[in-house]
CSV table of C-alpha atoms in Angstrom, one decimal:
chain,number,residue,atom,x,y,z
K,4,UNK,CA,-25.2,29.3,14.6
K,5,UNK,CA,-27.5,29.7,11.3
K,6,UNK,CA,-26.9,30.7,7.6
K,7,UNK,CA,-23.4,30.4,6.0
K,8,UNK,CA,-21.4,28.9,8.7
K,9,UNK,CA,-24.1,26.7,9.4
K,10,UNK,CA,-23.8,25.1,5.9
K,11,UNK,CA,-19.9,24.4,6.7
K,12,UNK,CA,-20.1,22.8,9.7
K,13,UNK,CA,-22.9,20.5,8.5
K,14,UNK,CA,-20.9,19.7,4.7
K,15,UNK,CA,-18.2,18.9,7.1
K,16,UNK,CA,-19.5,16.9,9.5
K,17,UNK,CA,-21.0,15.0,6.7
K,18,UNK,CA,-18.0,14.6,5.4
K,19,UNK,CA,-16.7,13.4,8.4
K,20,UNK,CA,-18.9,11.0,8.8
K,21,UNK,CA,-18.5,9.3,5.3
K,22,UNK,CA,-14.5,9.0,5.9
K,23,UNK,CA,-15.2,7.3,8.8
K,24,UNK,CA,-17.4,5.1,6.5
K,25,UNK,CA,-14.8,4.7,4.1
K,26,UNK,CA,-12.7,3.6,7.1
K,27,UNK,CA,-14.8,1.6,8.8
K,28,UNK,CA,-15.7,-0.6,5.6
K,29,UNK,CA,-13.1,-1.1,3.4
K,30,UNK,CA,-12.9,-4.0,3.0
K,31,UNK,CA,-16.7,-4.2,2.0
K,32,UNK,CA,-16.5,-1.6,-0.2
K,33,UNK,CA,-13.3,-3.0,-1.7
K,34,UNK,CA,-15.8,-6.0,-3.1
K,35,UNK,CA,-18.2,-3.7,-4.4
K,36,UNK,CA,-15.9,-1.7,-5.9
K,37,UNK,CA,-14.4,-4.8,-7.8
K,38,UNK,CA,-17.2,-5.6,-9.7
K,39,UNK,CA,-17.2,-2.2,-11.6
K,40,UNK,CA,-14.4,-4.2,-13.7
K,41,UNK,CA,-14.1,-6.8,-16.4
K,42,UNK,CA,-13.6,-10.5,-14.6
K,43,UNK,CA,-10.3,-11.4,-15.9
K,44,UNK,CA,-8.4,-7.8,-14.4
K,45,UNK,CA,-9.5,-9.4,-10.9
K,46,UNK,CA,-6.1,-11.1,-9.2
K,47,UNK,CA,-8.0,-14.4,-8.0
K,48,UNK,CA,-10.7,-13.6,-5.4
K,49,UNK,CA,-9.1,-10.7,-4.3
K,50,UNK,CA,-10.1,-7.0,-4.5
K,51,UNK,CA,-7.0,-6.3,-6.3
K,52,UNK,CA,-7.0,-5.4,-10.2
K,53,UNK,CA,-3.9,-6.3,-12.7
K,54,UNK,CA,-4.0,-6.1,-16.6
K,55,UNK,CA,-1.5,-9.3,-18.2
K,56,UNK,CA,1.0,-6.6,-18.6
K,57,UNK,CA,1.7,-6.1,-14.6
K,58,UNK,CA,2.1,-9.6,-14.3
K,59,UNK,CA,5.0,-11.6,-14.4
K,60,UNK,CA,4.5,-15.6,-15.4
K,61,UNK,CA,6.2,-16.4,-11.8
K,62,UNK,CA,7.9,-15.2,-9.1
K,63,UNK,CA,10.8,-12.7,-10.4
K,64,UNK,CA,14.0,-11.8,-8.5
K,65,UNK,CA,14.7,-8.4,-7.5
K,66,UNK,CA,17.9,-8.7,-8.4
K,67,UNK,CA,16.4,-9.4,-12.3
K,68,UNK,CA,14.4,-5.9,-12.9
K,69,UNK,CA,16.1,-3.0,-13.7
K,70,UNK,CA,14.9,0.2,-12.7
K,71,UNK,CA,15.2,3.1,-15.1
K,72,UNK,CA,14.9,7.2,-14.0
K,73,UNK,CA,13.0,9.3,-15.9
K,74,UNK,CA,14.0,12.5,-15.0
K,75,UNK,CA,11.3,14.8,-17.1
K,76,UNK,CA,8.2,12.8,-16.5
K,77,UNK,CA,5.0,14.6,-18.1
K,78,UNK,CA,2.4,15.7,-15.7
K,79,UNK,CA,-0.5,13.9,-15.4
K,80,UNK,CA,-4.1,14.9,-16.8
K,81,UNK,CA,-6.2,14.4,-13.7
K,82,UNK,CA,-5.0,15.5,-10.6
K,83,UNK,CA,-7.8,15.5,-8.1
K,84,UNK,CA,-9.0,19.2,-8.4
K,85,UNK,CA,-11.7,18.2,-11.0
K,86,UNK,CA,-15.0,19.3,-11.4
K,87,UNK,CA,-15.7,15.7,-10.3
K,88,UNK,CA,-14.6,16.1,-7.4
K,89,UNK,CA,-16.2,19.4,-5.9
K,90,UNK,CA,-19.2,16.7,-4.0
K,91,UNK,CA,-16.0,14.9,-2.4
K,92,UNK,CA,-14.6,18.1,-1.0
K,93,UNK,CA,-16.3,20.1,1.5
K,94,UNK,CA,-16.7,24.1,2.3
K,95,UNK,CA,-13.7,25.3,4.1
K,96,UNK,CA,-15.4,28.5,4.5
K,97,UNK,CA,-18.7,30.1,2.9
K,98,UNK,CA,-18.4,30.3,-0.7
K,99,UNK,CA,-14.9,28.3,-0.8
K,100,UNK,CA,-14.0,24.4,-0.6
K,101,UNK,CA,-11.0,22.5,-0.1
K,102,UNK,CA,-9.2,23.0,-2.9
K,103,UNK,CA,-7.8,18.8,-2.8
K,104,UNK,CA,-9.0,15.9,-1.1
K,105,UNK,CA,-5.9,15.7,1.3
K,106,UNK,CA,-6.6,19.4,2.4
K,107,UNK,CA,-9.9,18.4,3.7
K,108,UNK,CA,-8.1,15.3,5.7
K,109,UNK,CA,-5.3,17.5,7.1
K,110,UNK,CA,-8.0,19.8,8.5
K,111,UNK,CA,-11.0,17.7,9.2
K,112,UNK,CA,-10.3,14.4,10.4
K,113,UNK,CA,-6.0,14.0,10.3
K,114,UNK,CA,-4.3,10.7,11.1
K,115,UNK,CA,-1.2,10.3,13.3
K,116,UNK,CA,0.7,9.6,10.3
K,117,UNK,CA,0.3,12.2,7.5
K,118,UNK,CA,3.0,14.0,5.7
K,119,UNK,CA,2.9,15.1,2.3
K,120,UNK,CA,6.4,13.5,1.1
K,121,UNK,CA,8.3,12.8,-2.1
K,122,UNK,CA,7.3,9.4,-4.0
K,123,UNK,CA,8.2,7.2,-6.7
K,124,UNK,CA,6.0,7.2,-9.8
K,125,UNK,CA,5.6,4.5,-11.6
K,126,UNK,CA,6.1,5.2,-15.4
K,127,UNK,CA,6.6,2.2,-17.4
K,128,UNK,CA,6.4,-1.7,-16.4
K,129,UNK,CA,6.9,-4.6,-18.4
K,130,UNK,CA,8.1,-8.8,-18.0
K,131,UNK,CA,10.1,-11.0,-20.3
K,132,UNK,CA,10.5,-14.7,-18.7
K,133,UNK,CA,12.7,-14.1,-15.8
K,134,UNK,CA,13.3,-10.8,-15.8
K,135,UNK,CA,11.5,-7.2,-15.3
K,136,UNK,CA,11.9,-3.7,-16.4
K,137,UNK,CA,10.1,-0.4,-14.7
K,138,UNK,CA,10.6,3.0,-15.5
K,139,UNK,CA,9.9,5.5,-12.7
K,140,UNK,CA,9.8,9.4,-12.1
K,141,UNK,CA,9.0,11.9,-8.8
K,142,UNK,CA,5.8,12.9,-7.6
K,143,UNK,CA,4.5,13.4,-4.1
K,144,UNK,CA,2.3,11.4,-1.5
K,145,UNK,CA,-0.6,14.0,-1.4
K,146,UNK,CA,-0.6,13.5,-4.9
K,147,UNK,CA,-1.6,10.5,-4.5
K,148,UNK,CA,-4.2,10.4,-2.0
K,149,UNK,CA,-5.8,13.4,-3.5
K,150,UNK,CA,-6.6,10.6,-6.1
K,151,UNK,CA,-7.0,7.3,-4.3
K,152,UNK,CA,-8.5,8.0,-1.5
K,153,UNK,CA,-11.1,10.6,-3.2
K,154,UNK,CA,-12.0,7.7,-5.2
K,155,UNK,CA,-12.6,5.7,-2.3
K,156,UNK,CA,-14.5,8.4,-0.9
K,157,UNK,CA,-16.9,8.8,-3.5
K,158,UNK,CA,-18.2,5.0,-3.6
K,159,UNK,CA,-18.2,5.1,0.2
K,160,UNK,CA,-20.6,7.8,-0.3
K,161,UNK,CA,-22.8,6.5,-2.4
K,162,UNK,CA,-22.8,3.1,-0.5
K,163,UNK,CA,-23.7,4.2,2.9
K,164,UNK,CA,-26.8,6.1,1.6
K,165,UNK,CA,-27.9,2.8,-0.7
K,166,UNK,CA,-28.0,-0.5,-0.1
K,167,UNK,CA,-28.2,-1.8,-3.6
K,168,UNK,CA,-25.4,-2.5,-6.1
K,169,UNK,CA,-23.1,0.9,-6.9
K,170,UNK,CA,-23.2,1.8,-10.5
K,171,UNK,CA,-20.3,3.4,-12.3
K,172,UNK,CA,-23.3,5.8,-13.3
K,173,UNK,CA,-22.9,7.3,-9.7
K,174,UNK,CA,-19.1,7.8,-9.5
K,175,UNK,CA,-18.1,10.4,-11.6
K,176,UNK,CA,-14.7,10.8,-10.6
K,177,UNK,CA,-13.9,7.4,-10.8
K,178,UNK,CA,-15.5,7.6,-14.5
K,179,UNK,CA,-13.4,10.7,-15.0
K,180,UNK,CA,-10.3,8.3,-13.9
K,181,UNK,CA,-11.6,5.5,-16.6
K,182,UNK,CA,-8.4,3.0,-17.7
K,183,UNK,CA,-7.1,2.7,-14.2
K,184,UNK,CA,-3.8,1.5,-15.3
K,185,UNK,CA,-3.1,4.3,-17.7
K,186,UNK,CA,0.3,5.9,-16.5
K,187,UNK,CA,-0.2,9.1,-18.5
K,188,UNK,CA,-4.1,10.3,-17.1
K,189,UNK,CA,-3.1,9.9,-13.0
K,190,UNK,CA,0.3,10.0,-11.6
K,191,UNK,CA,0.5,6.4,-10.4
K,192,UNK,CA,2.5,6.4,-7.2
K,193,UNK,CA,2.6,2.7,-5.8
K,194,UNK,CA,3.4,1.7,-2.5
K,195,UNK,CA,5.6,-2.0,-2.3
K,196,UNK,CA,3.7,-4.9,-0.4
K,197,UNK,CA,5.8,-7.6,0.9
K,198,UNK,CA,4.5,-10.9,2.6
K,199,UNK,CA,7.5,-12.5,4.7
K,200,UNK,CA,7.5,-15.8,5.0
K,201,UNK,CA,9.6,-17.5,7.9
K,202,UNK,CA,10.8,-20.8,6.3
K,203,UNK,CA,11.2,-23.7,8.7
K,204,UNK,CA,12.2,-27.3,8.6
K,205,UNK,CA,8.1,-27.9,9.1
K,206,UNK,CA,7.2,-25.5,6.9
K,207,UNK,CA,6.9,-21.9,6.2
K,208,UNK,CA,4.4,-19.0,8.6
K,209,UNK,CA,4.2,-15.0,8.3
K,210,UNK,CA,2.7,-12.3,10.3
K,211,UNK,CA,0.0,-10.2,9.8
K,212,UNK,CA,-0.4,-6.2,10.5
K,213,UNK,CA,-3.5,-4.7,11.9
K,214,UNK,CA,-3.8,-1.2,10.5
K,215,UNK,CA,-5.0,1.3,13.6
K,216,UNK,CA,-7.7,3.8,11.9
K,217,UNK,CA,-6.1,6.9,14.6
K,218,UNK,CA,-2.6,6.7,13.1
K,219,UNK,CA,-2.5,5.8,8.8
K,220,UNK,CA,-4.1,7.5,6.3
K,221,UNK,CA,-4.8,4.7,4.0
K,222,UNK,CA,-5.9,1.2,3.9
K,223,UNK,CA,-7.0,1.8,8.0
K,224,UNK,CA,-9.3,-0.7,10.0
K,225,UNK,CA,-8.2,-3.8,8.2
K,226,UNK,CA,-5.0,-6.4,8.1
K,227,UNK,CA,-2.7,-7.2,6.0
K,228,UNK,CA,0.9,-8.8,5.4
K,229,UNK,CA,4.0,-7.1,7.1
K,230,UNK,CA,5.4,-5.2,5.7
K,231,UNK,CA,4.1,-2.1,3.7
K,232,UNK,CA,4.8,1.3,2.7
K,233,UNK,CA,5.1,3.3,0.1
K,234,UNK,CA,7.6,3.6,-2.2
K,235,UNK,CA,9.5,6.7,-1.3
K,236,UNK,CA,13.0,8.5,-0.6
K,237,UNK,CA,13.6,8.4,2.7
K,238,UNK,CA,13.8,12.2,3.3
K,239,UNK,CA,13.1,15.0,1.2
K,240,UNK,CA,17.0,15.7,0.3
K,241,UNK,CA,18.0,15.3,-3.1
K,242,UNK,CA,21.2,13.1,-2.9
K,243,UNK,CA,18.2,10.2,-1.3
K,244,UNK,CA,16.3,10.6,-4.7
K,245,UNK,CA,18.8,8.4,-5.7
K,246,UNK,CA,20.0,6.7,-2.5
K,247,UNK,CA,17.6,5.0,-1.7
K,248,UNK,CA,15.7,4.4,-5.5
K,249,UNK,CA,15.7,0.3,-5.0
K,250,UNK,CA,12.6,-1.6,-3.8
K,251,UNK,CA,14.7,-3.6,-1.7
K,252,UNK,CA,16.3,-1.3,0.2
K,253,UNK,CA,12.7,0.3,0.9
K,254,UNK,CA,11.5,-3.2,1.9
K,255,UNK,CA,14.6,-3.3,4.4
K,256,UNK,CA,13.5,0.5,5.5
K,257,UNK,CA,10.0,-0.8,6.6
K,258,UNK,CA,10.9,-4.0,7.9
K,259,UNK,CA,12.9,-2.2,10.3
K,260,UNK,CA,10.2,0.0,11.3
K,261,UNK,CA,7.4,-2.0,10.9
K,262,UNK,CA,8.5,-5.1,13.3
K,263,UNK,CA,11.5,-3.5,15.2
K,264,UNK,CA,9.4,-0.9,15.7
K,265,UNK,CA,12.3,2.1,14.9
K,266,UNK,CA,11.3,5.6,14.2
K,267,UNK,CA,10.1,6.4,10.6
K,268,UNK,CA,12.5,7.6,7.9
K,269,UNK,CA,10.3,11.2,7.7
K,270,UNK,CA,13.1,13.5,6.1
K,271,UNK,CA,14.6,14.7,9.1
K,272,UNK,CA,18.2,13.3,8.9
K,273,UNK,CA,20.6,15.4,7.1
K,274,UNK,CA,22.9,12.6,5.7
K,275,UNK,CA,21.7,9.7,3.5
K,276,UNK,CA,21.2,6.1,4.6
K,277,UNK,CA,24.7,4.2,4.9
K,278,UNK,CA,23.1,0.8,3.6
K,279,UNK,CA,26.1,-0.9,3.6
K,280,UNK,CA,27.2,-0.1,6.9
K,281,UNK,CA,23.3,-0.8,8.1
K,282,UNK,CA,24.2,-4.1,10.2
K,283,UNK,CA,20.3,-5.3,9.6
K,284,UNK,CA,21.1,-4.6,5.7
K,285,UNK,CA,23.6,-6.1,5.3
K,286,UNK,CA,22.8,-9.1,7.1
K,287,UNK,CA,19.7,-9.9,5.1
K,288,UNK,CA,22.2,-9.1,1.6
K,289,UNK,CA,24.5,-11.8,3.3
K,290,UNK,CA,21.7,-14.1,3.8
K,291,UNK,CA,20.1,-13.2,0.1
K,292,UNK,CA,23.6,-13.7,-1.3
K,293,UNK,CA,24.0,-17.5,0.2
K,294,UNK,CA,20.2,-18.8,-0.4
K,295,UNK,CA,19.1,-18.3,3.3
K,296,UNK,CA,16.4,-15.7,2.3
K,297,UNK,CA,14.9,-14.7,-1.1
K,298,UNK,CA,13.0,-11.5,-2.3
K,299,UNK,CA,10.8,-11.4,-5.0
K,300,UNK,CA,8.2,-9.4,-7.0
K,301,UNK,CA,4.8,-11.3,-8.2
K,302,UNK,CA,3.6,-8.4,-10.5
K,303,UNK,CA,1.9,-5.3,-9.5
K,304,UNK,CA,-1.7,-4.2,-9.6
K,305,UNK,CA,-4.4,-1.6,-8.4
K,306,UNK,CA,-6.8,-1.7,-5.0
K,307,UNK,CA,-10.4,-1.8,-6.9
K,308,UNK,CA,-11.8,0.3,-3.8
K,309,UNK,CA,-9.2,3.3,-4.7
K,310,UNK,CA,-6.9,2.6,-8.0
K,311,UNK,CA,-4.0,2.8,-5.4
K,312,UNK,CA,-0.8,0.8,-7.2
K,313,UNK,CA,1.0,-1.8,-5.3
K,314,UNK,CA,4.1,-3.9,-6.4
K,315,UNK,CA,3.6,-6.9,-5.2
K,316,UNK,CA,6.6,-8.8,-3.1
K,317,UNK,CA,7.6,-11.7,-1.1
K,318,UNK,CA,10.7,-12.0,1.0
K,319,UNK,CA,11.2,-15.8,2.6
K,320,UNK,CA,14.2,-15.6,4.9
K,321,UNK,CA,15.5,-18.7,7.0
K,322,UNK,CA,14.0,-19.5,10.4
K,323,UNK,CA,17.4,-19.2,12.3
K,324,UNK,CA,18.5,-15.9,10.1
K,325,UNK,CA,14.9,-14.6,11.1
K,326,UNK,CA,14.6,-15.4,14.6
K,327,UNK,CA,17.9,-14.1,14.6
K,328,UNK,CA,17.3,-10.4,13.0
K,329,UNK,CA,13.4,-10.0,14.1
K,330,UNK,CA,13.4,-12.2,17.5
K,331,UNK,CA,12.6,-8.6,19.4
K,332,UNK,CA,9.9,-8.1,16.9
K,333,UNK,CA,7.3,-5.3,18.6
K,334,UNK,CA,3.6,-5.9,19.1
K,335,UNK,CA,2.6,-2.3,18.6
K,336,UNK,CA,3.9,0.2,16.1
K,337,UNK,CA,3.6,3.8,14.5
K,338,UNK,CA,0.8,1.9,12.1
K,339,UNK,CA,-1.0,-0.5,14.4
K,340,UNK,CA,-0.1,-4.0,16.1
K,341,UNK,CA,1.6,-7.6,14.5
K,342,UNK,CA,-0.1,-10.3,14.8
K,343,UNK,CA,2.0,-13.2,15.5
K,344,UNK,CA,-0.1,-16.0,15.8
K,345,UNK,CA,-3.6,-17.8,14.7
K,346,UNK,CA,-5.1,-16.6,17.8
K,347,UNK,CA,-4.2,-13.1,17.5
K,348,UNK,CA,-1.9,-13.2,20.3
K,349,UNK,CA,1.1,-11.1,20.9
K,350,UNK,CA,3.7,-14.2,20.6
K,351,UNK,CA,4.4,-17.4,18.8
K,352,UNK,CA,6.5,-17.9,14.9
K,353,UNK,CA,3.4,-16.6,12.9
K,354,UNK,CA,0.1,-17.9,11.4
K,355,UNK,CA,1.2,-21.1,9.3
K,356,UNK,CA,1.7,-21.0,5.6
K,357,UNK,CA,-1.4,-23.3,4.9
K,358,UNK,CA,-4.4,-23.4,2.6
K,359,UNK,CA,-6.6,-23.4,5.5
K,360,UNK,CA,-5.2,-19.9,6.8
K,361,UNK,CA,-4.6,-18.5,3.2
K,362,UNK,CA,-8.1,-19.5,2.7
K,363,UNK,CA,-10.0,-18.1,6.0
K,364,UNK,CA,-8.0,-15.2,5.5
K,365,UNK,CA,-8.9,-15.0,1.6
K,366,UNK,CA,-12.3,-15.0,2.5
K,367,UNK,CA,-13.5,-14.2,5.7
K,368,UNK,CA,-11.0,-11.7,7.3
K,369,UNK,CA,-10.9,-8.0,6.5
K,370,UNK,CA,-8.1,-8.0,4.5
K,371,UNK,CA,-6.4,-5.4,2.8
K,372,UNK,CA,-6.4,-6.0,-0.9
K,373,UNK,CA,-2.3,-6.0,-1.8
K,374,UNK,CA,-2.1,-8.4,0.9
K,375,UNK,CA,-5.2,-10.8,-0.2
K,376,UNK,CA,-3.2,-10.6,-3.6
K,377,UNK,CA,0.3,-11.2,-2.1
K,378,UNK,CA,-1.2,-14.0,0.5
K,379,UNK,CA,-3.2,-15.5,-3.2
K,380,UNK,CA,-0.6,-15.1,-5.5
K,381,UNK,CA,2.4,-16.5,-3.0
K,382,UNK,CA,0.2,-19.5,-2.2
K,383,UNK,CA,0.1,-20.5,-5.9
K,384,UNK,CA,3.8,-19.6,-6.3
K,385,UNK,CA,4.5,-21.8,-3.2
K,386,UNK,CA,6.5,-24.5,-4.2
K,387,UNK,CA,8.9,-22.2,-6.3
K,388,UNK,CA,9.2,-19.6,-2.9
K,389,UNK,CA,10.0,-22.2,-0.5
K,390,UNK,CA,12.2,-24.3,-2.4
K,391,UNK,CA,15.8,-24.0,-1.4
């Protein structure tokens, strides 16, 4: 093979190569990426980024923000098809690239796990005391990613060809990008990270999730807390648009599929979600309702590695009402494998709730940044999240 075609499959394998980078270090790169930003957006020690505005003084109820529709959202400025972006998407053919990032993945190098579904995007946010507002329109997955993890792409790049410090000099996209909390210039589409916390007589412990690189498109090759997902309808039919528009019903979604290990919600039903008559549902309501679990958001805020949102959440739920409801909890599921105890093992009530795990975790463990920032953030909200 020489000349034209030659020049394809080399770009692409290149580009092959540096995803698996990307992939392979993200948490590294996550640290880097950090320090292209002003100290006090930085969430603790974490690689997570939050202006004041995202975050709430302490831990708000969900039941306390309301959640506006907007149905005529503008479209947003930058949408990944930039100039900026022509080094971070190989040639398809001779003479023509990949017109988006997540074209290149679909084709290239595709995960398990990769449909390009309708998402929530986040408009508007704002705190007062005990209570939150957020204002939200549609916009789709690939959107997303055709952002994120381009972004992510692009320093990855850069870093496994140099071993010094990455300048915002060589990451013209992410320059193009600029105020990466700016709802108007990307369409911000954030996915909902909850950290679970199993509340005992002795104390309080969670789980962990390993994320398998060969099945999720995002955030792969690291932990983080259980569970995650975006924040998205759970099928591509209209009447769920509004359905299923509550973060706590999404949490409940991915709880169920993340430890029970049930099949994802990927648009395929043809009738909407009956919550209500959902026994798992409506026994963690009940158990809300009478103080034996809580759920709560601790702000939102932006991975540095790609400016992918995050609202930030912790559910505590009883030990009895836990073991109870996620007893059967599965080792292995359609996004990698729980880790239920210090020792990685595939049993026990979780790693304990302690400053010496929160710590280790914090910083020594590959961690993805939304959980570092949930694990940080619960840990100084601790006394307020375990009391009764």
């Amino acid at each position: 093979m020489s000349g034209p075609m030659e020049a394809v499959m080399s770009g692409q394998s290149d580009w092959r190569a540096v995803r698996r980078y990307l992939n392979h270090h993200r948490s590294a790169l996550a640290r880097q990426a950090v320090e292209l930003y002003p100290a006090g957006l930085r969430l603790g020690r974490t690689a997570l980024i939050s202006p004041a505005s995202w975050r709430p003084d302490g831990p708000v109820d969900l039941a306390d923000i309301s959640m506006a529709w907007v149905p005529d959202a503008p479209a947003p400025r930058v949408t990944g098809g930039e100039p900026e972006t022509r080094a971070l998407r190989p040639l398809r053919i001779p003479g023509q690239q990949f017109d988006r990032y997540t074209a290149a993945v679909r084709y290239l190098d595709p995960p398990r796990l990769f449909e390009n579904r309708p998402s929530y995007r986040l408009l508007g946010l704002a705190w007062s005391g005990n209570e939150g507002a957020m204002r939200f329109g549609l916009g789709t997955y690939f959107g997303k990613l055709d952002i994120s993890e381009a972004i992510g792409h692009e320093i990855a790049e850069v870093a496994s060809r140099s071993e010094g410090p990455v300048s915002g000099r060589d990451l013209p996209f992410r320059s193009l990008i600029d105020d990466p909390f700016d709802f108007r210039r990307r369409a911000v589409l954030p996915a909902i990270t909850t950290l679970t916390l199993r509340r005992g007589k002795a104390g309080a412990s969670f789980l962990l999730h390993w994320r398998d690189p060969e099945k999720v498109a995002t955030a792969a090759g690291i932990y983080d807390v259980i569970p995650a997902g975006e924040f998205q309808p759970s099928s591509i039919a209209p009447h769920d648009l509004a359905n299923d528009f509550d973060i706590w019903k999404n949490i409940v979604r991915e709880m169920s599929e993340e430890l029970l290990g049930t099949p994802e919600h990927d648009g395929s039903r043809s009738e909407p979600i009956d919550y209500q008559g959902w026994p798992l549902y409506r026994e963690l309501c009940r158990a809300r309702a009478d103080g034996r679990a809580k759920a709560v958001c601790l702000g939102a805020g932006v991975d540095a590695l790609t400016l992918a949102a995050t609202i930030l959440t912790v559910v505590v739920i009883d030990a009895e009402v836990f073991d109870e409801l996620f007893g059967d909890a599965v080792r292995v599921n359609s996004e990698g494998m729980t880790i239920f105890g210090e020792d990685g093992g595939d049993a026990g009530d979780g790693i304990e709730f302690c400053e010496r795990n929160v710590k280790r975790l914090l910083e020594r463990e590959p961690m993805a940044a939304p959980g570092e920032a949930c694990l940080a953030l619960a840990w100084r909200n601790r006394m307020a999240l375990l009391a009764r």
